[in-house]
CSV table of C-alpha atoms in Angstrom, one decimal:
chain,number,residue,atom,x,y,z
A,1,UNK,CA,-104.1,-83.4,-10.9
A,2,UNK,CA,-101.2,-80.9,-11.1
A,3,UNK,CA,-101.4,-80.5,-7.3
A,4,UNK,CA,-101.0,-84.2,-6.8
A,5,UNK,CA,-98.0,-84.4,-9.1
A,6,UNK,CA,-96.4,-81.5,-7.2
A,7,UNK,CA,-97.1,-83.1,-3.9
A,8,UNK,CA,-95.4,-86.3,-5.0
A,9,UNK,CA,-92.2,-84.6,-6.2
A,10,UNK,CA,-91.9,-81.9,-3.5
A,11,UNK,CA,-88.9,-82.4,-1.2
A,12,UNK,CA,-89.8,-83.6,2.3
A,13,UNK,CA,-90.0,-80.7,4.8
A,14,UNK,CA,-87.1,-80.8,7.3
A,15,UNK,CA,-88.1,-81.2,10.9
A,16,UNK,CA,-88.0,-78.1,13.0
A,17,UNK,CA,-84.7,-78.1,15.1
A,18,UNK,CA,-85.1,-79.0,18.7
A,19,UNK,CA,-82.8,-76.5,20.5
A,20,UNK,CA,-83.2,-78.2,23.9
A,21,UNK,CA,-81.9,-81.5,22.4
A,22,UNK,CA,-79.1,-79.5,20.7
A,23,UNK,CA,-78.2,-77.9,24.0
A,24,UNK,CA,-78.1,-81.3,25.7
A,25,UNK,CA,-75.7,-82.7,23.1
A,26,UNK,CA,-73.5,-79.6,23.1
A,27,UNK,CA,-73.4,-79.6,26.9
A,28,UNK,CA,-72.7,-83.3,27.1
A,29,UNK,CA,-70.1,-83.7,24.4
A,30,UNK,CA,-69.1,-80.5,22.5
A,31,UNK,CA,-68.6,-78.3,25.5
A,32,UNK,CA,-65.3,-79.8,26.5
A,33,UNK,CA,-63.6,-78.2,23.5
A,34,UNK,CA,-66.1,-75.6,22.3
A,35,UNK,CA,-67.8,-74.5,25.6
A,36,UNK,CA,-71.5,-74.9,26.4
A,37,UNK,CA,-72.3,-71.7,24.4
A,38,UNK,CA,-70.0,-72.4,21.5
A,39,UNK,CA,-67.5,-69.7,22.5
A,40,UNK,CA,-64.4,-71.8,22.7
A,41,UNK,CA,-61.7,-70.4,24.9
A,42,UNK,CA,-59.0,-72.6,23.5
A,43,UNK,CA,-57.3,-70.9,20.5
A,44,UNK,CA,-56.9,-74.1,18.5
A,45,UNK,CA,-60.6,-75.0,18.8
A,46,UNK,CA,-63.1,-72.9,16.7
A,47,UNK,CA,-65.8,-70.7,18.1
A,48,UNK,CA,-69.1,-72.1,16.9
A,49,UNK,CA,-71.5,-69.7,18.4
A,50,UNK,CA,-73.6,-67.7,15.9
A,51,UNK,CA,-72.2,-69.9,13.0
A,52,UNK,CA,-74.6,-70.4,10.1
A,53,UNK,CA,-76.4,-73.7,10.9
A,54,UNK,CA,-76.2,-74.9,7.3
A,55,UNK,CA,-72.4,-74.6,7.5
A,56,UNK,CA,-72.1,-76.4,10.8
A,57,UNK,CA,-74.3,-79.2,9.5
A,58,UNK,CA,-72.2,-79.5,6.4
A,59,UNK,CA,-69.0,-79.7,8.4
A,60,UNK,CA,-70.5,-82.4,10.8
A,61,UNK,CA,-71.7,-84.4,7.8
A,62,UNK,CA,-68.2,-84.2,6.2
A,63,UNK,CA,-66.5,-85.2,9.4
A,64,UNK,CA,-68.9,-88.2,9.6
A,65,UNK,CA,-68.3,-89.2,6.0
A,66,UNK,CA,-64.5,-88.7,6.3
A,67,UNK,CA,-64.5,-86.0,3.6
A,68,UNK,CA,-63.1,-83.6,6.3
A,69,UNK,CA,-60.4,-85.5,8.2
A,70,UNK,CA,-60.0,-84.9,11.9
A,71,UNK,CA,-59.8,-88.0,14.1
A,72,UNK,CA,-61.4,-86.3,17.1
A,73,UNK,CA,-64.3,-84.7,15.2
A,74,UNK,CA,-64.8,-87.8,13.0
A,75,UNK,CA,-65.3,-89.9,16.2
A,76,UNK,CA,-67.8,-87.4,17.6
A,77,UNK,CA,-69.7,-86.8,14.3
A,78,UNK,CA,-70.0,-90.5,13.6
A,79,UNK,CA,-72.3,-90.8,16.7
A,80,UNK,CA,-74.7,-88.1,15.5
A,81,UNK,CA,-77.8,-88.6,13.5
A,82,UNK,CA,-78.9,-86.0,10.9
A,83,UNK,CA,-81.5,-84.7,13.4
A,84,UNK,CA,-78.7,-84.4,16.1
A,85,UNK,CA,-76.6,-82.4,13.7
A,86,UNK,CA,-79.5,-80.1,12.9
A,87,UNK,CA,-80.3,-79.6,16.6
A,88,UNK,CA,-76.7,-78.9,17.5
A,89,UNK,CA,-76.2,-76.5,14.6
A,90,UNK,CA,-79.3,-74.5,15.3
A,91,UNK,CA,-78.6,-74.4,19.0
A,92,UNK,CA,-75.1,-73.0,18.4
A,93,UNK,CA,-76.4,-70.5,15.8
A,94,UNK,CA,-78.7,-69.2,18.5
A,95,UNK,CA,-75.8,-68.3,20.8
A,96,UNK,CA,-74.1,-64.9,20.5
A,97,UNK,CA,-70.4,-65.1,19.5
A,98,UNK,CA,-68.0,-63.3,21.8
A,99,UNK,CA,-65.7,-60.9,20.0
A,100,UNK,CA,-62.1,-61.7,19.5
A,101,UNK,CA,-59.0,-59.5,19.3
A,102,UNK,CA,-56.1,-59.0,16.9
A,103,UNK,CA,-52.8,-59.4,18.7
A,104,UNK,CA,-50.1,-58.3,16.3
A,105,UNK,CA,-50.4,-54.6,15.5
A,106,UNK,CA,-47.6,-54.9,13.0
A,107,UNK,CA,-49.3,-57.4,10.7
A,108,UNK,CA,-53.0,-56.3,11.1
A,109,UNK,CA,-52.7,-53.8,8.3
A,110,UNK,CA,-51.5,-56.5,5.9
A,111,UNK,CA,-54.3,-58.7,7.1
A,112,UNK,CA,-56.9,-56.0,6.5
A,113,UNK,CA,-55.5,-55.3,3.1
A,114,UNK,CA,-55.8,-59.0,2.0
A,115,UNK,CA,-59.2,-59.5,3.7
A,116,UNK,CA,-60.7,-56.4,2.1
A,117,UNK,CA,-58.9,-56.2,-1.2
A,118,UNK,CA,-57.1,-59.4,-1.8
A,119,UNK,CA,-53.8,-59.4,-3.7
A,120,UNK,CA,-54.8,-58.5,-7.3
A,121,UNK,CA,-51.4,-59.0,-8.9
A,122,UNK,CA,-51.3,-62.7,-7.6
A,123,UNK,CA,-55.0,-63.2,-8.4
A,124,UNK,CA,-55.9,-63.7,-4.7
A,125,UNK,CA,-59.5,-62.7,-4.1
A,126,UNK,CA,-60.6,-60.6,-1.2
A,127,UNK,CA,-61.8,-62.6,1.8
A,128,UNK,CA,-64.7,-60.1,2.2
A,129,UNK,CA,-66.1,-61.2,-1.2
A,130,UNK,CA,-67.4,-64.4,0.4
A,131,UNK,CA,-67.2,-63.9,4.1
A,132,UNK,CA,-68.6,-60.3,3.9
A,133,UNK,CA,-67.0,-57.1,5.0
A,134,UNK,CA,-67.7,-57.6,8.7
A,135,UNK,CA,-66.9,-61.4,8.6
A,136,UNK,CA,-70.6,-62.4,9.0
A,137,UNK,CA,-70.3,-64.8,6.0
A,138,UNK,CA,-73.3,-65.7,3.8
A,139,UNK,CA,-75.8,-68.2,5.2
A,140,UNK,CA,-75.8,-71.6,3.5
A,141,UNK,CA,-72.7,-70.6,1.5
A,142,UNK,CA,-69.8,-69.2,3.4
A,143,UNK,CA,-69.1,-69.4,7.2
A,144,UNK,CA,-69.0,-66.6,9.7
A,145,UNK,CA,-65.4,-65.8,10.5
A,146,UNK,CA,-65.4,-62.6,12.5
A,147,UNK,CA,-63.8,-63.0,15.9
A,148,UNK,CA,-62.5,-66.5,15.2
A,149,UNK,CA,-59.4,-67.5,17.0
A,150,UNK,CA,-56.3,-66.6,15.0
A,151,UNK,CA,-54.6,-69.9,15.8
A,152,UNK,CA,-57.6,-71.9,14.5
A,153,UNK,CA,-57.8,-69.8,11.3
A,154,UNK,CA,-54.1,-70.0,10.7
A,155,UNK,CA,-54.3,-73.8,11.1
A,156,UNK,CA,-57.2,-74.1,8.7
A,157,UNK,CA,-55.8,-71.8,6.0
A,158,UNK,CA,-52.5,-73.8,6.2
A,159,UNK,CA,-54.3,-77.1,5.9
A,160,UNK,CA,-56.2,-75.8,2.8
A,161,UNK,CA,-52.9,-74.5,1.3
A,162,UNK,CA,-51.0,-77.7,2.0
A,163,UNK,CA,-53.8,-80.0,0.7
A,164,UNK,CA,-54.6,-81.5,4.1
A,165,UNK,CA,-58.1,-80.0,4.3
A,166,UNK,CA,-59.8,-80.7,1.0
A,167,UNK,CA,-63.5,-79.9,1.6
A,168,UNK,CA,-63.7,-76.5,-0.2
A,169,UNK,CA,-62.3,-76.0,-3.7
A,170,UNK,CA,-62.5,-72.2,-3.3
A,171,UNK,CA,-60.5,-72.1,-0.1
A,172,UNK,CA,-58.0,-74.6,-1.5
A,173,UNK,CA,-57.4,-72.3,-4.5
A,174,UNK,CA,-57.1,-69.1,-2.5
A,175,UNK,CA,-55.0,-70.5,0.3
A,176,UNK,CA,-52.6,-72.2,-2.2
A,177,UNK,CA,-51.4,-68.7,-3.1
A,178,UNK,CA,-50.8,-67.4,0.4
A,179,UNK,CA,-47.5,-67.6,2.3
A,180,UNK,CA,-47.2,-68.1,6.0
A,181,UNK,CA,-46.8,-64.4,6.8
A,182,UNK,CA,-50.0,-63.6,4.8
A,183,UNK,CA,-51.9,-66.4,6.4
A,184,UNK,CA,-51.0,-65.2,9.9
A,185,UNK,CA,-51.8,-61.6,9.1
A,186,UNK,CA,-55.3,-62.5,7.7
A,187,UNK,CA,-56.0,-64.8,10.7
A,188,UNK,CA,-55.0,-62.1,13.2
A,189,UNK,CA,-57.1,-59.5,11.4
A,190,UNK,CA,-60.1,-61.9,11.3
A,191,UNK,CA,-59.7,-62.4,15.1
A,192,UNK,CA,-60.4,-58.7,15.7
A,193,UNK,CA,-63.0,-58.3,13.0
A,194,UNK,CA,-66.5,-57.1,14.0
């Protein structure tokens, strides 16, 4: 009897992702901005290769629902089913991210200081606390950031700070305390993080 009660209340098992279907969607739609392997070469478009699939799925769902506002991505995500999102996310996670590079040697030390230790006197947490010391993030919780384009990271941190991007309370709270110089320094440091 207990077994039947458990079976009735157990969550349905998610379908196994179909990487071939994910590859077809990425190659047909996403590749124009993010490349076929998720390694965007355009600094304003994020690299998605090796990103935690749970994070990618969450972002696609939030674009589709309008919780994360971006007219281009909202249009694309609105066409995707939950299975499509899962297939795309797992396909991109299976690709190896290409490393990025910091460009501003004068600000990289400040970026490293903030990333690794935060700014304690202003109650700014270290980025590494959530995104890990090497930028790998934490699956299902925090995205992988290492090697991400500095322009993209700068844009996202600025949007969090300015209340434009509202889909992460933690990031909104942290970014609200950063100035432009600190945002650029952290973003440049992240670009070269391995």
